[in-house]
Tab-separated table of N, CA and C in Angstrom:
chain	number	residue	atom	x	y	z
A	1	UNK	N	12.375	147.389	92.304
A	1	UNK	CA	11.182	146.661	92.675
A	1	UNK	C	10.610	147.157	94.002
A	2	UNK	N	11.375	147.163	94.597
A	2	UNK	CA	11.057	148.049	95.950
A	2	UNK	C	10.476	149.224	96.153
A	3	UNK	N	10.749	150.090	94.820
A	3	UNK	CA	10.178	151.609	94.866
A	3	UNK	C	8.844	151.295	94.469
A	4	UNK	N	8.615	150.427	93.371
A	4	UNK	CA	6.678	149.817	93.056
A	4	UNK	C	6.433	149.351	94.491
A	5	UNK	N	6.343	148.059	94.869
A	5	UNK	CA	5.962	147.771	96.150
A	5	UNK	C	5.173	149.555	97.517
A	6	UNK	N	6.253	150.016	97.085
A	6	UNK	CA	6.285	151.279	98.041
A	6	UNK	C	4.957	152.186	97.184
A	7	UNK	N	4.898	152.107	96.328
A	7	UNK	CA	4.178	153.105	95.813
A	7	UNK	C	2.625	152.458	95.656
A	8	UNK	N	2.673	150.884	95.531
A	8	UNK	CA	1.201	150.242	95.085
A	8	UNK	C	1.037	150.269	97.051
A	9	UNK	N	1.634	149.709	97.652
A	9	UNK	CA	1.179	149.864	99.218
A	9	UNK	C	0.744	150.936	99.730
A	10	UNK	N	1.304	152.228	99.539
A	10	UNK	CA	0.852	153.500	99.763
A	10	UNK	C	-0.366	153.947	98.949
A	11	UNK	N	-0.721	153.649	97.860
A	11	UNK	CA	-1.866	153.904	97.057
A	11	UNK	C	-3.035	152.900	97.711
A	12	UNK	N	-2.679	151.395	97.551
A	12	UNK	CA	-3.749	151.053	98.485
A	12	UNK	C	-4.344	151.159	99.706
A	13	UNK	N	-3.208	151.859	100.186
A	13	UNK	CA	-3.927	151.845	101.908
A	13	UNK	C	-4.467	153.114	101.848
A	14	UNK	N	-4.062	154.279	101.022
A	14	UNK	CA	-4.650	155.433	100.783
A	14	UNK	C	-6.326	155.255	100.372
A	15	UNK	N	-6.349	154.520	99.174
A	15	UNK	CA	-7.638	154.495	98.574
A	15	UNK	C	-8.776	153.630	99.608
A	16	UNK	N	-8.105	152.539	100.611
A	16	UNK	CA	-9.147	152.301	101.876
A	16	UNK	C	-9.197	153.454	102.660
A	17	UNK	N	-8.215	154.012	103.021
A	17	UNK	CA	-8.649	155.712	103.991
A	17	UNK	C	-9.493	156.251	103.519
A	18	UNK	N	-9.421	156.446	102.211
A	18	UNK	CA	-10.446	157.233	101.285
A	18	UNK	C	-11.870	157.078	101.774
A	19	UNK	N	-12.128	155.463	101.101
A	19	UNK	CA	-13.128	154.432	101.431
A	19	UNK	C	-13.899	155.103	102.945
A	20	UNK	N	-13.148	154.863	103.909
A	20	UNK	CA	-13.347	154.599	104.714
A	20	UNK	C	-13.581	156.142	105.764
A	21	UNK	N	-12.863	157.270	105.247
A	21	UNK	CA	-13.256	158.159	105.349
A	21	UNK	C	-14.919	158.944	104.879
A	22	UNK	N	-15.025	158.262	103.500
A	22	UNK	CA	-16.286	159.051	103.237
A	22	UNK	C	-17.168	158.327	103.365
A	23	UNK	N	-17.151	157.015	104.300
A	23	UNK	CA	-18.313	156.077	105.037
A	23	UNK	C	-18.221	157.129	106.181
A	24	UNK	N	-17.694	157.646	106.790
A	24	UNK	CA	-17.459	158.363	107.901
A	24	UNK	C	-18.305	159.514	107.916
A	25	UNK	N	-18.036	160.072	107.161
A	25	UNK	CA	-18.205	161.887	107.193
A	25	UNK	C	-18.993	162.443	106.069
A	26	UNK	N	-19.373	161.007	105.167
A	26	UNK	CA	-20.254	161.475	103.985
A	26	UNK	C	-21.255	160.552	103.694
A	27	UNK	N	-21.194	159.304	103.433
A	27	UNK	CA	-22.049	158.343	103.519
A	27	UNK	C	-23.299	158.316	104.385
A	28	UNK	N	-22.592	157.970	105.687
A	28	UNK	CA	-23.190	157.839	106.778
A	28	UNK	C	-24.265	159.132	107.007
A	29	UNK	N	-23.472	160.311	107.298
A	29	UNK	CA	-24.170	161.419	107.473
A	29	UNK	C	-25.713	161.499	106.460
A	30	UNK	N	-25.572	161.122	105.307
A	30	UNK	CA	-26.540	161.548	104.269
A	30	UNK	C	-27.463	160.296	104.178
A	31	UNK	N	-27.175	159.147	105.062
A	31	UNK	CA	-27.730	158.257	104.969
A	31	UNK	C	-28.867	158.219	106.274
A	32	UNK	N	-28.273	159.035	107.350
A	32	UNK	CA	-28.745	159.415	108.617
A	32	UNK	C	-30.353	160.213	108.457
A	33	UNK	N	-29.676	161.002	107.469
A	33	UNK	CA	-30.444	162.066	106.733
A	33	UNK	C	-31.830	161.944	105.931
A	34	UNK	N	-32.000	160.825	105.462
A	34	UNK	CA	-33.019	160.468	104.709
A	34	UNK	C	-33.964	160.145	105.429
A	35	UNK	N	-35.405	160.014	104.922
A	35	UNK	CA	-36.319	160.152	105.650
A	35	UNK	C	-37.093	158.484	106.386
A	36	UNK	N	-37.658	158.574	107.170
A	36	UNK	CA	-38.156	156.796	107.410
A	36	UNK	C	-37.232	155.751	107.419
A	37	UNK	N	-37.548	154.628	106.753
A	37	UNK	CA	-36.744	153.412	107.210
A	37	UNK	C	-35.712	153.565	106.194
A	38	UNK	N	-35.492	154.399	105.162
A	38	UNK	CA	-34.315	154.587	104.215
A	38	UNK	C	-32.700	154.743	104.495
A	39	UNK	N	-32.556	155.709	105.727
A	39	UNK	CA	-31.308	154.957	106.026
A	39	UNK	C	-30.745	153.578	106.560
A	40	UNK	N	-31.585	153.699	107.308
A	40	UNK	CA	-31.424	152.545	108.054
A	40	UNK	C	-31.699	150.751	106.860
A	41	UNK	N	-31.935	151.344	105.940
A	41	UNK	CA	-32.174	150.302	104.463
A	41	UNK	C	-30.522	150.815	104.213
A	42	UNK	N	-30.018	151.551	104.141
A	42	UNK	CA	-28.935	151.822	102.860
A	42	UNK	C	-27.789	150.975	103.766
A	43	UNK	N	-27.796	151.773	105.147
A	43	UNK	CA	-26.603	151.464	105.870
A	43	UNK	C	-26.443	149.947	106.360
A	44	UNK	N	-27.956	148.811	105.913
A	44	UNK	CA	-27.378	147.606	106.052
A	44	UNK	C	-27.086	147.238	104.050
A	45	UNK	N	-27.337	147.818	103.577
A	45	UNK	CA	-27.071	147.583	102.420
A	45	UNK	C	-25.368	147.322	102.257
A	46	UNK	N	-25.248	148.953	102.691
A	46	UNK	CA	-23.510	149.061	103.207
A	46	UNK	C	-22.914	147.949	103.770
A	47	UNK	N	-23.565	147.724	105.073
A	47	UNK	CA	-22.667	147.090	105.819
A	47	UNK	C	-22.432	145.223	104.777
A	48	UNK	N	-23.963	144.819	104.223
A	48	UNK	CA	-23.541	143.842	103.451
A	48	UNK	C	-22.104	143.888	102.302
A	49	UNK	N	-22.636	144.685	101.355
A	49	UNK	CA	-21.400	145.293	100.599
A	49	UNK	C	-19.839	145.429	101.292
A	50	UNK	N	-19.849	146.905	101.998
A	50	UNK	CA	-18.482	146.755	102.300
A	50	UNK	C	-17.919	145.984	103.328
A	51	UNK	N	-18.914	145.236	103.887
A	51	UNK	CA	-18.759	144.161	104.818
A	51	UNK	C	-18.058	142.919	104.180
A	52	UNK	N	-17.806	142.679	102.825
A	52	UNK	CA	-17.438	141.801	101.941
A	52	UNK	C	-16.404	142.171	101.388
A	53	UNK	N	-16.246	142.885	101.239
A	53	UNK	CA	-14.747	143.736	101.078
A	53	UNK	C	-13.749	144.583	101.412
A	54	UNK	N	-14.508	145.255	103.071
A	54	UNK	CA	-13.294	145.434	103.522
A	54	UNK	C	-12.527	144.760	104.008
A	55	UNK	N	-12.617	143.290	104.893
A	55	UNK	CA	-11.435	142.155	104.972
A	55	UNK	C	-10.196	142.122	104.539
A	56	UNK	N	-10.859	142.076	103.158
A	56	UNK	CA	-9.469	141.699	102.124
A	56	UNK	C	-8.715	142.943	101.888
A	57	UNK	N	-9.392	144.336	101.727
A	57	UNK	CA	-8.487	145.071	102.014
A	57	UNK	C	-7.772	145.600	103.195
A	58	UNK	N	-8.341	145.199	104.389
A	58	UNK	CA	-7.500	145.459	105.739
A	58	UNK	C	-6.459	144.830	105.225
A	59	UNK	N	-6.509	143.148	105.629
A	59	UNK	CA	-5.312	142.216	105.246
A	59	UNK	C	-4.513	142.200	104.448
A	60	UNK	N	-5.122	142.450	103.088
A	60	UNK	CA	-4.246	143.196	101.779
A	60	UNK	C	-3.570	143.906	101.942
A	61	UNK	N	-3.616	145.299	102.568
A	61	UNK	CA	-3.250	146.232	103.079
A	61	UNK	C	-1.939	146.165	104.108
A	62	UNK	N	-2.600	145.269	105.306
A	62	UNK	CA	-1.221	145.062	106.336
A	62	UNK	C	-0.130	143.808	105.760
A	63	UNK	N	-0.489	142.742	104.700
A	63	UNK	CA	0.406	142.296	104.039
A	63	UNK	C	1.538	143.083	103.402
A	64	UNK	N	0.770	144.359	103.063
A	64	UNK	CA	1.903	144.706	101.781
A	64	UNK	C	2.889	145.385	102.610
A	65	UNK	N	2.827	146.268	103.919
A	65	UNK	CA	2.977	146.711	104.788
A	65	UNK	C	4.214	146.184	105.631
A	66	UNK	N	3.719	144.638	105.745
A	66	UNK	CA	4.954	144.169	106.053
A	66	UNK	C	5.935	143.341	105.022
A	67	UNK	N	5.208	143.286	103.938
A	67	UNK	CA	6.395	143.221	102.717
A	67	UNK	C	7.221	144.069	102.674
A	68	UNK	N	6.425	145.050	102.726
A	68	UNK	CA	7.281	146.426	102.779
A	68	UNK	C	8.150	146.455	103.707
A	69	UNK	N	8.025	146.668	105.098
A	69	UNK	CA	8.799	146.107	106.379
A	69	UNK	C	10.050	145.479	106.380
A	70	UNK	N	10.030	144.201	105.475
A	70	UNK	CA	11.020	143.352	105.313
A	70	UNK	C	11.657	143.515	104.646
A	71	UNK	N	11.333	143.741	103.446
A	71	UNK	CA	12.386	144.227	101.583
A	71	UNK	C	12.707	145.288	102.022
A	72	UNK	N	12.560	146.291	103.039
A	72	UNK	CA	13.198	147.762	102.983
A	72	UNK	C	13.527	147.558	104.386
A	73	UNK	N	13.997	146.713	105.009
A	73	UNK	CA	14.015	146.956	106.565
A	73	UNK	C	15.536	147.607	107.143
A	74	UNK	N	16.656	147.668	105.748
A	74	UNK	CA	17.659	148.698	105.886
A	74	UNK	C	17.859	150.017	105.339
A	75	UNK	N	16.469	150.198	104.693
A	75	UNK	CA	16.231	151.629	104.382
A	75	UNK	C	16.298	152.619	105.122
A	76	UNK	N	16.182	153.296	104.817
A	76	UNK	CA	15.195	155.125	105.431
A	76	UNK	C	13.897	154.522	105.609
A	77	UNK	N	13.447	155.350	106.552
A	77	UNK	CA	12.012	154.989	106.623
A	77	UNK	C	11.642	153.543	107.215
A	78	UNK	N	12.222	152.639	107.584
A	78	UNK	CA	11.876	151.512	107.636
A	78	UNK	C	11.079	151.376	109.377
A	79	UNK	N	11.415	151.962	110.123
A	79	UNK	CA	10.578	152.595	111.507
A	79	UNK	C	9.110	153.138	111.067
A	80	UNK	N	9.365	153.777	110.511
A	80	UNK	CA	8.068	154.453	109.929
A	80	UNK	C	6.754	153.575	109.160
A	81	UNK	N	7.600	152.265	108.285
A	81	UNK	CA	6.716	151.339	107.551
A	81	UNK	C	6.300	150.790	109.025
A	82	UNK	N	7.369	149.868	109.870
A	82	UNK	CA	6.897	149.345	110.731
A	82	UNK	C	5.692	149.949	111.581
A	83	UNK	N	5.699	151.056	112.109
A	83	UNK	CA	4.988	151.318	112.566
A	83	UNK	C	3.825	151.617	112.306
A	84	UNK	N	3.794	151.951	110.869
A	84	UNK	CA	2.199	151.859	110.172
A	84	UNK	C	1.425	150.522	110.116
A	85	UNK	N	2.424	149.550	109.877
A	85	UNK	CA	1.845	148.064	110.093
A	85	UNK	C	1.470	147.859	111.396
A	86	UNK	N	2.101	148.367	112.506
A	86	UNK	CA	1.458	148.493	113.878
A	86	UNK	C	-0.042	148.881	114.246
A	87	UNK	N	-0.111	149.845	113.398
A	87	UNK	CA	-1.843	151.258	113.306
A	87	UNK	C	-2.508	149.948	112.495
A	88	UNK	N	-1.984	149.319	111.105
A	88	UNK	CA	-3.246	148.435	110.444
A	88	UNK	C	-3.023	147.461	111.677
A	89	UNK	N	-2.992	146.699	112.188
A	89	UNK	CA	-2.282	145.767	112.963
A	89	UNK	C	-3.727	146.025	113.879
A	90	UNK	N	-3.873	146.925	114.564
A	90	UNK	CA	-4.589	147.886	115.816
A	90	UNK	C	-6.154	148.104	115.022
A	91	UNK	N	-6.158	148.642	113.390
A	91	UNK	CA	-7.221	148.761	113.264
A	91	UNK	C	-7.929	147.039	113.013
A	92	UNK	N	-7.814	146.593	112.433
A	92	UNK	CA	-7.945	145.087	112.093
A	92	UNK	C	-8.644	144.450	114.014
A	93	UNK	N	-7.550	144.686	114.723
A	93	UNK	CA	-8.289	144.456	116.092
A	93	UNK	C	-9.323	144.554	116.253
A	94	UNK	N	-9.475	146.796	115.878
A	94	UNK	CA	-10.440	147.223	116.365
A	94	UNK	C	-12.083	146.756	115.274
A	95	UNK	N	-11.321	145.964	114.664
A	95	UNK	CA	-12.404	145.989	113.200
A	95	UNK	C	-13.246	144.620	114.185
A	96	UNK	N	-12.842	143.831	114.186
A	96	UNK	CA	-13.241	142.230	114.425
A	96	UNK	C	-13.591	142.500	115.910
A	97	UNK	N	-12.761	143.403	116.947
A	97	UNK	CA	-13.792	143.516	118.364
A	97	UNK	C	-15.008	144.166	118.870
A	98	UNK	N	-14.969	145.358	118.041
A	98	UNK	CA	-15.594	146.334	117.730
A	98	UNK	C	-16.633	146.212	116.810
A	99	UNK	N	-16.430	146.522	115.863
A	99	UNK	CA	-17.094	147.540	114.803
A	99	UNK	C	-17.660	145.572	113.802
A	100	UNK	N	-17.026	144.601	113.385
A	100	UNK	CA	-18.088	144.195	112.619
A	100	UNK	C	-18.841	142.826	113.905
A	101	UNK	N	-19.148	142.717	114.841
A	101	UNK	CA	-19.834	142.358	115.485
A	101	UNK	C	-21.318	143.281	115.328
A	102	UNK	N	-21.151	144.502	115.484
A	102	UNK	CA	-22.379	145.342	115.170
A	102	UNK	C	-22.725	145.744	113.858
A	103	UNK	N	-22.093	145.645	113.282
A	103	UNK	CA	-22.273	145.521	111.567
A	103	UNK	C	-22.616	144.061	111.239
A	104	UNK	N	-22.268	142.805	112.053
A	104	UNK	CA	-23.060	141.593	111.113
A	104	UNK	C	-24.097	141.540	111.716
A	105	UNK	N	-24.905	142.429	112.647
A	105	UNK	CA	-25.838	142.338	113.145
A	105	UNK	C	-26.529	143.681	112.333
A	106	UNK	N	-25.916	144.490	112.001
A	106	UNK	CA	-26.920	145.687	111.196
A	106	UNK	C	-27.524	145.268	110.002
A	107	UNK	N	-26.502	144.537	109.467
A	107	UNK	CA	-26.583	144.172	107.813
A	107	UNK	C	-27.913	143.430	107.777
A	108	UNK	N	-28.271	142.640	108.487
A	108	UNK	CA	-29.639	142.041	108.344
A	108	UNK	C	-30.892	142.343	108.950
A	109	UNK	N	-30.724	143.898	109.495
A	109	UNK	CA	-31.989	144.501	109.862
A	109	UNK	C	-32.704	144.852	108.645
A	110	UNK	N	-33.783	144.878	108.765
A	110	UNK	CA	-35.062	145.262	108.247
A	110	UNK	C	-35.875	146.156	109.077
A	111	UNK	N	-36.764	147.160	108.426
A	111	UNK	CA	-37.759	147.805	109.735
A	111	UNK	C	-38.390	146.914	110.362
A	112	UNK	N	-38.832	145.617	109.458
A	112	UNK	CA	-39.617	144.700	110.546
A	112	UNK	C	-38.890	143.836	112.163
A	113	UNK	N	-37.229	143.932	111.836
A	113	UNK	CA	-36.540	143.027	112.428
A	113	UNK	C	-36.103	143.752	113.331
A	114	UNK	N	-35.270	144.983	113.347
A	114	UNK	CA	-34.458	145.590	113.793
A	114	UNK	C	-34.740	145.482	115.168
A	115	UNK	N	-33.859	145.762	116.157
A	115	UNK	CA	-34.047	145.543	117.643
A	115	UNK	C	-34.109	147.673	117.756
A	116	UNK	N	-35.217	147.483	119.070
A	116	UNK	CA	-35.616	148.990	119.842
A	116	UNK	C	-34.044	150.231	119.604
A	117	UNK	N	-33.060	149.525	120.150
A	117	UNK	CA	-31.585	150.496	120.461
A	117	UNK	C	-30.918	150.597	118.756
A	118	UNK	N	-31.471	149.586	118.006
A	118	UNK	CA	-30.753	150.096	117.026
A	118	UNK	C	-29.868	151.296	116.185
A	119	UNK	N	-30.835	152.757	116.748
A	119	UNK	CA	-29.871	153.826	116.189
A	119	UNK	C	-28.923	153.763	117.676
A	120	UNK	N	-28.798	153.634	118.504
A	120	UNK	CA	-27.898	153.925	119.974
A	120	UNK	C	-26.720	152.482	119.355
A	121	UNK	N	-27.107	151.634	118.187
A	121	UNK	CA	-26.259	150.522	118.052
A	121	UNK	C	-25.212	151.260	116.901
A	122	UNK	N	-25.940	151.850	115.866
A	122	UNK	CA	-25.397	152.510	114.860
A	122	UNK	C	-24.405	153.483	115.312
A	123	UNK	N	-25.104	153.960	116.604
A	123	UNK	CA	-24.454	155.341	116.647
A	123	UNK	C	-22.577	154.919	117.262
A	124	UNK	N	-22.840	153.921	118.350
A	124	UNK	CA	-21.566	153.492	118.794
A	124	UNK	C	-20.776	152.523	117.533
A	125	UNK	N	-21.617	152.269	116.710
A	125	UNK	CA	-20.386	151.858	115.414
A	125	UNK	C	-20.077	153.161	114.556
A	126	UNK	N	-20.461	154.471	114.746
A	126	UNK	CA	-20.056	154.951	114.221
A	126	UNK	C	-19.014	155.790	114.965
A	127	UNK	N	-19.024	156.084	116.237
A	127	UNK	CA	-17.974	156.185	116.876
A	127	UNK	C	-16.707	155.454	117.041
A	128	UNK	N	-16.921	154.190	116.849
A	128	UNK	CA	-16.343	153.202	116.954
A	128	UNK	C	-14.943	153.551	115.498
A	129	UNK	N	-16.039	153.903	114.423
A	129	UNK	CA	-15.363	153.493	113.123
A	129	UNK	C	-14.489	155.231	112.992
A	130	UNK	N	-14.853	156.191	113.597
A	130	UNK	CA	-14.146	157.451	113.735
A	130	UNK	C	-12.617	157.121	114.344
A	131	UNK	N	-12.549	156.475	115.384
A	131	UNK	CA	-11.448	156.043	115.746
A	131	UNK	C	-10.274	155.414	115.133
A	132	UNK	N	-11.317	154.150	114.329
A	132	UNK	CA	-10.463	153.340	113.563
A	132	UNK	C	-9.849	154.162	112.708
A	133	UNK	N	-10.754	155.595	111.842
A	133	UNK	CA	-10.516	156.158	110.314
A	133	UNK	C	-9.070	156.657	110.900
A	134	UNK	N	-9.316	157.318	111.950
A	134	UNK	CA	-7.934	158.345	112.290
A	134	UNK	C	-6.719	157.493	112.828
A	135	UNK	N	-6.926	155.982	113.173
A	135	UNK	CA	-5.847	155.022	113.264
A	135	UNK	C	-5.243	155.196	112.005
A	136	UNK	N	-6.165	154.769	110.899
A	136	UNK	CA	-5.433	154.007	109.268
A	136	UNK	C	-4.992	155.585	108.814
A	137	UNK	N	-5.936	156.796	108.968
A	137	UNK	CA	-4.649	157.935	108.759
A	137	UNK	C	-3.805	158.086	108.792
A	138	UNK	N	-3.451	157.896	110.195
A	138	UNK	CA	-2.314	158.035	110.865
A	138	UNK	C	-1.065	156.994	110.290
A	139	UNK	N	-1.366	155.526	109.538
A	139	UNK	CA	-0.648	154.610	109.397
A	139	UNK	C	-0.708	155.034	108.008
A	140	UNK	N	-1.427	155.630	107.117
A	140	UNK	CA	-1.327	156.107	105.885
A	140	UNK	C	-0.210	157.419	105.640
A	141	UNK	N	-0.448	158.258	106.764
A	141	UNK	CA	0.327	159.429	106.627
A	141	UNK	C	1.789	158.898	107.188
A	142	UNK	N	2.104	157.874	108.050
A	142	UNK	CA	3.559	157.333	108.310
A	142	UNK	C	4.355	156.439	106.727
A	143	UNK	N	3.231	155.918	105.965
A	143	UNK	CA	3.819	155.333	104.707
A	143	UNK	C	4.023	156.535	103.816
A	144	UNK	N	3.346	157.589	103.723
A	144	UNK	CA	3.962	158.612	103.255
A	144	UNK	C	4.972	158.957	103.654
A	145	UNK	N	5.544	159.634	104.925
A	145	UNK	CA	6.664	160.248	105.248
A	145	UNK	C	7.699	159.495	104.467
A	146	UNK	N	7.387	157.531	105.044
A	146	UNK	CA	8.785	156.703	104.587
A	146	UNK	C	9.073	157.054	103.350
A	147	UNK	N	7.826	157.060	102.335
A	147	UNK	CA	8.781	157.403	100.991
A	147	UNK	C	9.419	158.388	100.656
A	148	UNK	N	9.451	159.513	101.736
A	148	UNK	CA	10.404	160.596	101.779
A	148	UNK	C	11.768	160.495	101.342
């Protein structure tokens, strides 16, 4: 039972890296890209959307993490789980201090609404969210090693 646990935890936190990577480096970019008020339409579109669902997968995520933690805590690897629950632990912080304060404020711009700094607002959530991606990497690539 322990080896499932290990394998659905590592797949999910993978498939939010995923997520959360190609909001990063692909989304965003091509959304930047479009012409007039069109990105700036998509990326509160986004932020409504995955604003609704990434929550549950942060939390989802650092739950299973420390399921994991506990049912294997005399394993191999069990430093390694912990400490990935540390990185979700850190991103989750950085999510709620950071990054969706300026996202529940993006999500309901409009061209008519939007405040003057808005791209200087975007731009520091997107810095913001570069940080976080290479946190949950980093806690993705430590649940890998453990199942070594």
């Amino acid at each position: 039972m322990l080896n499932a646990l290990e394998v659905f935890t590592t797949v999910a936190v993978g498939l939010m890296v995923g997520v959360e990577f190609a909001v990063a480096f692909v989304l965003n970019p091509i959304l930047g890209a479009l012409p007039e008020d069109s990105g700036q339409l998509g990326r509160a579109h986004g932020g409504r959307m995955l604003g609704a669902v990434m929550p549950v997968w942060y939390i989802g995520s650092l739950v299973l993490v420390a399921v994991w933690a506990i049912a294997g805590w005399h394993h191999d690897g069990a430093g390694l789980v912990v400490t990935a629950g540390a990185l979700l632990i850190l991103s989750v912080i950085m999510s709620i201090l950071l990054l969706v304060p300026i996202n529940n404020r993006g999500k309901t711009w409009t061209p008519e609404n939007r405040p003057a700094d808005w791209k200087e607002q975007m731009n520091r959530w997107d810095r913001y969210h570069y940080v976080r991606v290479a946190v949950i990497i980093a806690a993705f690539a430590l649940l890998v090693a453990a199942l070594a």
